PDB file of C-alpha atoms in Angstrom:
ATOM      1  CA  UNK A   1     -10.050   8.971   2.859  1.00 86.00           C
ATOM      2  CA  UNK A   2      -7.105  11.001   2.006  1.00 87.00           C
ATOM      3  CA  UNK A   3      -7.330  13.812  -0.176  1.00 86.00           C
ATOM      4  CA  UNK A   4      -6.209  13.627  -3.933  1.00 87.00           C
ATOM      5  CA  UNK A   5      -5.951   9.824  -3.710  1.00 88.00           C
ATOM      6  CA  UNK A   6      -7.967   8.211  -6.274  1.00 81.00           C
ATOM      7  CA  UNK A   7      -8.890   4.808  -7.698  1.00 84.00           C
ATOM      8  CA  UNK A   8     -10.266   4.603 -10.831  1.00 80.00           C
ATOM      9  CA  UNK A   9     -11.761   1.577 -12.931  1.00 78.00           C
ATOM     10  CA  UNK A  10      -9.679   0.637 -15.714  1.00 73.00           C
ATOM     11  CA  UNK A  11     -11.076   0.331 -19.436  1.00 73.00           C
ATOM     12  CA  UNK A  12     -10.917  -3.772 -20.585  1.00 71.00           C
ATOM     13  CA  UNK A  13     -11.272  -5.460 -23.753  1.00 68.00           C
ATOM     14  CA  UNK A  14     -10.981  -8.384 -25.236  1.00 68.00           C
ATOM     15  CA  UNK A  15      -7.596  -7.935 -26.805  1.00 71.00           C
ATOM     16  CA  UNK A  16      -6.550  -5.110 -24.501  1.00 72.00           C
ATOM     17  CA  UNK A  17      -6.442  -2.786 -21.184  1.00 70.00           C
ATOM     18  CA  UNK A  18      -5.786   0.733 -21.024  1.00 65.00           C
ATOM     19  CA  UNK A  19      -3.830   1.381 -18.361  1.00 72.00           C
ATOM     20  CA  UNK A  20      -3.527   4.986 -18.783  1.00 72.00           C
ATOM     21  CA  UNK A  21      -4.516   7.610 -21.374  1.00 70.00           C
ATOM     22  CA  UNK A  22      -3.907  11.511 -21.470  1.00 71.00           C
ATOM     23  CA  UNK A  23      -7.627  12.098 -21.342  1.00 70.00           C
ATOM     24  CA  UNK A  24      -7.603  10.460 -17.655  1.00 68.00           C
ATOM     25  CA  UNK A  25      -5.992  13.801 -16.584  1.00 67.00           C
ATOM     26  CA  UNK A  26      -4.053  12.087 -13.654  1.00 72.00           C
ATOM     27  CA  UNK A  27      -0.268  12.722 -14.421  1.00 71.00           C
ATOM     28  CA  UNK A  28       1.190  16.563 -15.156  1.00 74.00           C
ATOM     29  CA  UNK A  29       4.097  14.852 -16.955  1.00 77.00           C
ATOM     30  CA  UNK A  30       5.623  11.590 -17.977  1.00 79.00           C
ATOM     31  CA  UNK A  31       8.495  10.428 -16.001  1.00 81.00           C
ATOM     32  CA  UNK A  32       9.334   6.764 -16.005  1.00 85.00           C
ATOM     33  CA  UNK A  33       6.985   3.315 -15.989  1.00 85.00           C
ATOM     34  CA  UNK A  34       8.020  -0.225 -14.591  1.00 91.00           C
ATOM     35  CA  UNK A  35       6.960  -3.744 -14.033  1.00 92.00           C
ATOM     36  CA  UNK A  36       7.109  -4.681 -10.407  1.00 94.00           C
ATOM     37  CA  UNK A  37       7.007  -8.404  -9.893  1.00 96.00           C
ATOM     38  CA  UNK A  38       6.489  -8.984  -5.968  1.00 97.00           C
ATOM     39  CA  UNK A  39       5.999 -12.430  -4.237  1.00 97.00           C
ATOM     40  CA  UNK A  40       3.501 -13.891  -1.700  1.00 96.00           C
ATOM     41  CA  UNK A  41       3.540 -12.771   1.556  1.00 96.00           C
ATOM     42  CA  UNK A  42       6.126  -9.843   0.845  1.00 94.00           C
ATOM     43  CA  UNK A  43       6.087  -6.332   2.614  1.00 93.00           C
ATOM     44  CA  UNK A  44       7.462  -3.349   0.897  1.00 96.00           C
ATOM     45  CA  UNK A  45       8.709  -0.295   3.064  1.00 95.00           C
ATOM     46  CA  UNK A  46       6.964   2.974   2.579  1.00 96.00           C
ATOM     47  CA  UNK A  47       8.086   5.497   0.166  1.00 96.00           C
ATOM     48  CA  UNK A  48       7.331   8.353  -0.295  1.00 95.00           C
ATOM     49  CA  UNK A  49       7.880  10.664  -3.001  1.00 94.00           C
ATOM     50  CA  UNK A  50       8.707  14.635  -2.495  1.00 91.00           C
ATOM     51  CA  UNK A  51       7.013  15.343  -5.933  1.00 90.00           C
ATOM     52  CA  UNK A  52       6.111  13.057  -8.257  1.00 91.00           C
ATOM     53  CA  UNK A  53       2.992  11.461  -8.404  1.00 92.00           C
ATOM     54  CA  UNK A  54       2.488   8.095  -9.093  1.00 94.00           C
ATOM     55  CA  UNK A  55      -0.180   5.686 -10.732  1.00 91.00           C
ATOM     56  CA  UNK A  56      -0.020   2.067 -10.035  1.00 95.00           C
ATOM     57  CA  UNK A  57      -2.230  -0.903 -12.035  1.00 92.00           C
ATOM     58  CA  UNK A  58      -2.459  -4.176 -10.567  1.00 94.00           C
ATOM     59  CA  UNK A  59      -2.085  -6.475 -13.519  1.00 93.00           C
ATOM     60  CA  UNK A  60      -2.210  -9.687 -11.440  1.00 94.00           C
ATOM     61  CA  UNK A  61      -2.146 -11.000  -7.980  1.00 96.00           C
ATOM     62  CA  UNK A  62      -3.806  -9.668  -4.659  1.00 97.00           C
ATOM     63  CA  UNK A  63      -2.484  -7.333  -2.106  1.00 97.00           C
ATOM     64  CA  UNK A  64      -3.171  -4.315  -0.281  1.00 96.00           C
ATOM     65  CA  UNK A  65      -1.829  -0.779  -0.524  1.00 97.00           C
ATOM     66  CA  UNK A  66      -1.136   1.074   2.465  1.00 95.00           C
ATOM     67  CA  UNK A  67      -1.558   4.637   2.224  1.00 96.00           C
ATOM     68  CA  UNK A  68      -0.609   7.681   4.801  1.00 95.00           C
ATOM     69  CA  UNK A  69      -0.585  11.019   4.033  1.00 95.00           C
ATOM     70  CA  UNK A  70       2.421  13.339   5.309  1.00 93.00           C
ATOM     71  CA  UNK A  71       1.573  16.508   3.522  1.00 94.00           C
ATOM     72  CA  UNK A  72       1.510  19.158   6.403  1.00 92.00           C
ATOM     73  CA  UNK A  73      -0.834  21.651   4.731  1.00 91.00           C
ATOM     74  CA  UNK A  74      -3.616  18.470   3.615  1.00 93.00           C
ATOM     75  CA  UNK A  75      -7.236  18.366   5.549  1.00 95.00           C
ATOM     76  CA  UNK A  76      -5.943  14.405   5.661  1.00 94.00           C
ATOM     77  CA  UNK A  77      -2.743  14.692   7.136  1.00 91.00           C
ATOM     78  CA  UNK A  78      -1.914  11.639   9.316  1.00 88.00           C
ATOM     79  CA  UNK A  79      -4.488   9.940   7.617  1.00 92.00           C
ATOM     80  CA  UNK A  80      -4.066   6.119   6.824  1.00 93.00           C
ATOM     81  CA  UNK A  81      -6.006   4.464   3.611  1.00 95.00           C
ATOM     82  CA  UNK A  82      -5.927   0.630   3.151  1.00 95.00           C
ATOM     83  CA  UNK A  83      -7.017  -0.061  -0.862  1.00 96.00           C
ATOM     84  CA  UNK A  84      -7.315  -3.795  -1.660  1.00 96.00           C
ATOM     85  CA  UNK A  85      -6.117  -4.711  -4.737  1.00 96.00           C
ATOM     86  CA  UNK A  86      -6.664  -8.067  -7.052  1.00 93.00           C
ATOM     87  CA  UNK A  87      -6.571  -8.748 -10.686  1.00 86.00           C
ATOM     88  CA  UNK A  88     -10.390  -8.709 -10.701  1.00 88.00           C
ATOM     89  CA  UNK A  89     -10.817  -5.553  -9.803  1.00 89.00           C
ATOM     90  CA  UNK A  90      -9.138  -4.021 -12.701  1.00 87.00           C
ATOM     91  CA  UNK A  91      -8.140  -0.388 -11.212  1.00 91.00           C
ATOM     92  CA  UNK A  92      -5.533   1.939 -10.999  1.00 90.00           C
ATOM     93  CA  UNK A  93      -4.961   3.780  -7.995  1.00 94.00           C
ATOM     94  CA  UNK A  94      -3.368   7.390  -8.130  1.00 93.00           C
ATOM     95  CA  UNK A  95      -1.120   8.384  -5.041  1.00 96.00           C
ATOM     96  CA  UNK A  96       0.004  11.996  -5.170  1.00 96.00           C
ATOM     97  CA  UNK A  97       3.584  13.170  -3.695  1.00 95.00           C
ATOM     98  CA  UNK A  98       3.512  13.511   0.030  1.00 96.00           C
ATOM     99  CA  UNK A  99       1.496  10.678   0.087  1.00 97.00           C
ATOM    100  CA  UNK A 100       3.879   7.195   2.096  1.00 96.00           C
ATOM    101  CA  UNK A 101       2.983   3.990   0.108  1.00 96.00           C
ATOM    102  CA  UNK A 102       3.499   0.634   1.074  1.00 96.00           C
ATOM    103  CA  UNK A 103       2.471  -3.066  -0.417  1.00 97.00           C
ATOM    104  CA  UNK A 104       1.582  -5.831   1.324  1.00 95.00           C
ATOM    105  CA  UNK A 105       1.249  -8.639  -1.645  1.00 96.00           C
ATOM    106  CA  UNK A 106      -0.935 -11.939  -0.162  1.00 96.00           C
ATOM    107  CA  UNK A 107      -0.969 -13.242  -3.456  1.00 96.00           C
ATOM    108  CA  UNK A 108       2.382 -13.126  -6.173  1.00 97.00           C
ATOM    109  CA  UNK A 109       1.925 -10.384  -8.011  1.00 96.00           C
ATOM    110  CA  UNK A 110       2.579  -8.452 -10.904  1.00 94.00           C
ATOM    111  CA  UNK A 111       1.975  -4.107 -11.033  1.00 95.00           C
ATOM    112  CA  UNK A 112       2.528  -1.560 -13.499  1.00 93.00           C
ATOM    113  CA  UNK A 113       3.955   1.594 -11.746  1.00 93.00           C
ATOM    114  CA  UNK A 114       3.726   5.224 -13.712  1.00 89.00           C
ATOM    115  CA  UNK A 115       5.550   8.388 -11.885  1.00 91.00           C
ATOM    116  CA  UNK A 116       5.655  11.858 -13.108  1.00 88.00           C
ATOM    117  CA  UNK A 117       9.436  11.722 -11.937  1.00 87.00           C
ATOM    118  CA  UNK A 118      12.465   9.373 -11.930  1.00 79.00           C
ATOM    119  CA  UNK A 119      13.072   7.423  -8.491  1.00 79.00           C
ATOM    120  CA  UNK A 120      15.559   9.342  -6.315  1.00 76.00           C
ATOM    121  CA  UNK A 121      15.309  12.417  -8.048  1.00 75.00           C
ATOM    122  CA  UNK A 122      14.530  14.623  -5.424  1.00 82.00           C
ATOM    123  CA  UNK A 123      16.592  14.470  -2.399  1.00 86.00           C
ATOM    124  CA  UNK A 124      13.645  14.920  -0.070  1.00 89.00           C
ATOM    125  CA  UNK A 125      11.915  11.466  -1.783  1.00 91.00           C
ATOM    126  CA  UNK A 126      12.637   8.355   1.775  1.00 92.00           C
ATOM    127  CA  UNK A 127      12.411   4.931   2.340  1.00 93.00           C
ATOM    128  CA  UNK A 128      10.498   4.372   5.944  1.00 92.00           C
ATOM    129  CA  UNK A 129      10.419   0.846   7.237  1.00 92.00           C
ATOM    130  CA  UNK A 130       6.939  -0.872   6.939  1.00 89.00           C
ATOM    131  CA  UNK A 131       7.823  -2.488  10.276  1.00 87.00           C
ATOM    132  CA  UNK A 132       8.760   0.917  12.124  1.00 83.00           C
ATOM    133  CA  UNK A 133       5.677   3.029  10.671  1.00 80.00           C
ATOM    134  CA  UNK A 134       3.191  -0.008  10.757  1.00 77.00           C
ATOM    135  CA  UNK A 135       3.593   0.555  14.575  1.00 75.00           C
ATOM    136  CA  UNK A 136       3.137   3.648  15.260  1.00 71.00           C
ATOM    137  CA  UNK A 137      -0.003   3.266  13.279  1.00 73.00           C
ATOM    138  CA  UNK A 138      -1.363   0.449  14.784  1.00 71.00           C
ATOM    139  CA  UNK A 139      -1.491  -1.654  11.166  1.00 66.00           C
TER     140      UNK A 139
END
């Protein structure tokens, strides 16, 4: 497990989801929010962020997140987290800054992405290739 990651259950209803609510204490701030459409059989590169956290809800589909913590000072560091994800599940999944993300999508599918920052606001925020870091960790 890596530290400060966490997936939560989201509320459903008939006529609507919550996706995210200020009482779910998971973002400091409000930064941006996008729809990410991704196809079957599709590999995104990791990125990780330099600060801003980020909350992602699977609205359809089924994938897998790939998670590895680069924070130096963590008691995960190095760590690697797989999370499944499929429109059944109904979660959202909370990846903190320092924290490399990638999606593997098996399934087309669509993701709602909160972030406490813009994208490329901080200089320190990198792409890393999924091919090139899926290596060296033996995924």
């Amino acid at each position: 497990m890596i530290t400060d990651v966490q997936v939560v259950e989201r509320r459903c209803a008939v006529d609507r989801d919550l996706l995210l609510s200020e009482t779910d204490h998971l973002l400091r701030r409000f930064g941006r929010c996008d729809v990410i459409r991704l196809s079957e059989n599709t590999n995104t590169d990791f990125r990780l962020r330099a600060e801003a956290d980020e909350i992602w809800s699977p609205i359809s589909g089924k994938g897998c997140f790939f998670l590895v913590d680069m924070r130096e000072d963590s008691p995960s560091q190095e760590c690697v987290m797989r999370i499944e994800f499929a429109e059944d599940l109904k979660q959202a999944i909370l990846i903190p800054f320092g924290v490399a993300r990638a999606i593997v999508c098996k399934r087309d599918a669509l993701l709602v992405r909160f972030s406490t920052h813009q994208d490329n606001e901080h200089a320190e925020d990198r792409t890393i290739s999924f091919d090139n870091l899926s290596k060296v960790l033996n995924l």
